[in-house]
Amino acid sequence: MNADAEGHSGAVVPAQSPEGSSAADDFVPSALGTREHWDAVYERELRTFQEYGDTGEIWFGEESMNRLIRWMQKHKIPLDASVLDIGTGNGVFLVELVGETWFL
């Protein structure tokens, strides 16, 4: 069979949902996409930190964190610079920035 420009063969027919729309167009949600899931994850990590002082897992690896710190040093980012840390896990990177004198 020949494939079209997007790599789809002519023989593939998407399943239909009960409403008649293509199942391929429907989004199947995951627990990872819910606020409830992440609220529970962060609550558990906060409790662990409060009880044991454990900051939790460095989600993107210690080397990634160190690479960012080296980049900040190289570019002479001021110690009082504002840092916005979005979507990077549990905030361990920001905790490290606050607790370190990495600019000296």
Protein backbone atom coordinates (compact mmCIF):
# COMPACT_ATOMS: atom_id res chain seq x y z
CA MET A 1 0.00 0.00 0.00
CA ASN A 2 1.06 3.53 -0.63
CA ALA A 3 1.33 6.07 2.17
CA ASP A 4 0.24 9.68 1.88
CA ALA A 5 2.53 12.65 2.55
CA GLU A 6 1.97 12.27 6.30
CA GLY A 7 2.83 8.55 6.26
CA HIS A 8 -0.75 7.27 6.56
CA SER A 9 -1.74 4.33 4.40
CA GLY A 10 -5.06 4.44 2.58
CA ALA A 11 -6.22 1.24 4.34
CA VAL A 12 -6.21 2.69 7.86
CA VAL A 13 -9.66 3.84 8.92
CA PRO A 14 -9.94 5.46 12.37
CA ALA A 15 -12.53 3.98 14.71
CA GLN A 16 -15.67 6.01 15.26
CA SER A 17 -16.81 7.19 18.67
CA PRO A 18 -20.50 6.84 19.58
CA GLU A 19 -21.02 10.48 18.64
CA GLY A 20 -19.68 9.79 15.15
CA SER A 21 -16.37 11.65 15.46
CA SER A 22 -13.10 9.90 14.84
CA ALA A 23 -11.56 8.23 17.91
CA ALA A 24 -8.20 9.56 16.70
CA ASP A 25 -9.56 13.07 17.31
CA ASP A 26 -10.61 12.24 20.89
CA PHE A 27 -8.22 12.95 23.73
CA VAL A 28 -7.83 10.17 26.27
CA PRO A 29 -6.93 11.85 29.58
CA SER A 30 -4.25 10.53 31.91
CA ALA A 31 -3.96 10.87 35.68
CA LEU A 32 -0.73 12.77 34.99
CA GLY A 33 -2.82 15.49 33.40
CA THR A 34 -4.99 16.12 36.43
CA ARG A 35 -4.54 18.70 39.11
CA GLU A 36 -5.61 16.15 41.72
CA HIS A 37 -2.69 13.89 40.84
CA TRP A 38 -0.08 16.64 41.11
CA ASP A 39 -1.62 18.12 44.26
CA ALA A 40 -1.25 14.66 45.85
CA VAL A 41 2.35 14.30 44.60
CA TYR A 42 3.38 17.71 45.94
CA GLU A 43 1.55 17.14 49.23
CA ARG A 44 3.41 13.85 49.71
CA GLU A 45 6.76 15.48 48.91
CA LEU A 46 6.06 18.40 51.24
CA ARG A 47 5.14 16.00 54.06
CA THR A 48 8.35 14.03 53.45
CA PHE A 49 10.38 17.23 53.55
CA GLN A 50 8.71 18.41 56.76
CA GLU A 51 9.09 15.02 58.48
CA TYR A 52 12.57 14.01 57.31
CA GLY A 53 14.15 17.06 55.69
CA ASP A 54 14.39 15.13 52.43
CA THR A 55 13.95 17.45 49.44
CA GLY A 56 12.88 14.53 47.27
CA GLU A 57 14.04 13.39 43.91
CA ILE A 58 15.86 15.74 41.59
CA TRP A 59 13.46 15.14 38.72
CA PHE A 60 15.76 16.15 35.90
CA GLY A 61 18.99 14.89 37.43
CA GLU A 62 21.69 16.55 39.43
CA GLU A 63 23.82 17.08 36.31
CA SER A 64 21.05 19.15 34.70
CA MET A 65 20.85 21.29 37.82
CA ASN A 66 24.63 21.73 37.90
CA ARG A 67 24.66 22.60 34.20
CA LEU A 68 22.15 25.40 34.85
CA ILE A 69 24.23 26.72 37.74
CA ARG A 70 27.38 26.71 35.56
CA TRP A 71 25.46 28.58 32.84
CA MET A 72 24.31 31.17 35.39
CA GLN A 73 27.88 31.59 36.64
CA LYS A 74 29.25 31.92 33.09
CA HIS A 75 26.68 34.59 32.25
CA LYS A 76 27.22 36.39 35.58
CA ILE A 77 23.56 36.25 36.58
CA PRO A 78 23.30 38.51 39.67
CA LEU A 79 22.66 36.86 43.01
CA ASP A 80 19.51 38.94 43.47
CA ALA A 81 18.10 38.05 40.03
CA SER A 82 14.53 36.81 39.90
CA VAL A 83 14.24 33.19 38.75
CA LEU A 84 11.00 31.70 37.47
CA ASP A 85 11.02 27.91 37.82
CA ILE A 86 8.00 26.51 35.94
CA GLY A 87 7.31 22.87 35.27
CA THR A 88 10.62 21.64 36.60
CA GLY A 89 9.45 19.29 39.28
CA ASN A 90 9.48 19.84 43.00
CA GLY A 91 11.56 23.02 43.15
CA VAL A 92 14.81 21.42 44.35
CA PHE A 93 16.72 23.65 41.94
CA LEU A 94 15.37 26.79 43.63
CA VAL A 95 16.11 25.34 47.06
CA GLU A 96 19.69 24.76 45.92
CA LEU A 97 19.97 28.31 44.56
CA VAL A 98 18.82 29.80 47.86
CA GLY A 99 21.13 27.64 49.96
CA GLU A 100 24.27 27.96 47.91
CA THR A 101 26.83 30.71 47.47
CA TRP A 102 27.50 29.50 43.96
CA PHE A 103 28.31 32.98 42.64
CA LEU A 104 31.34 33.44 44.84
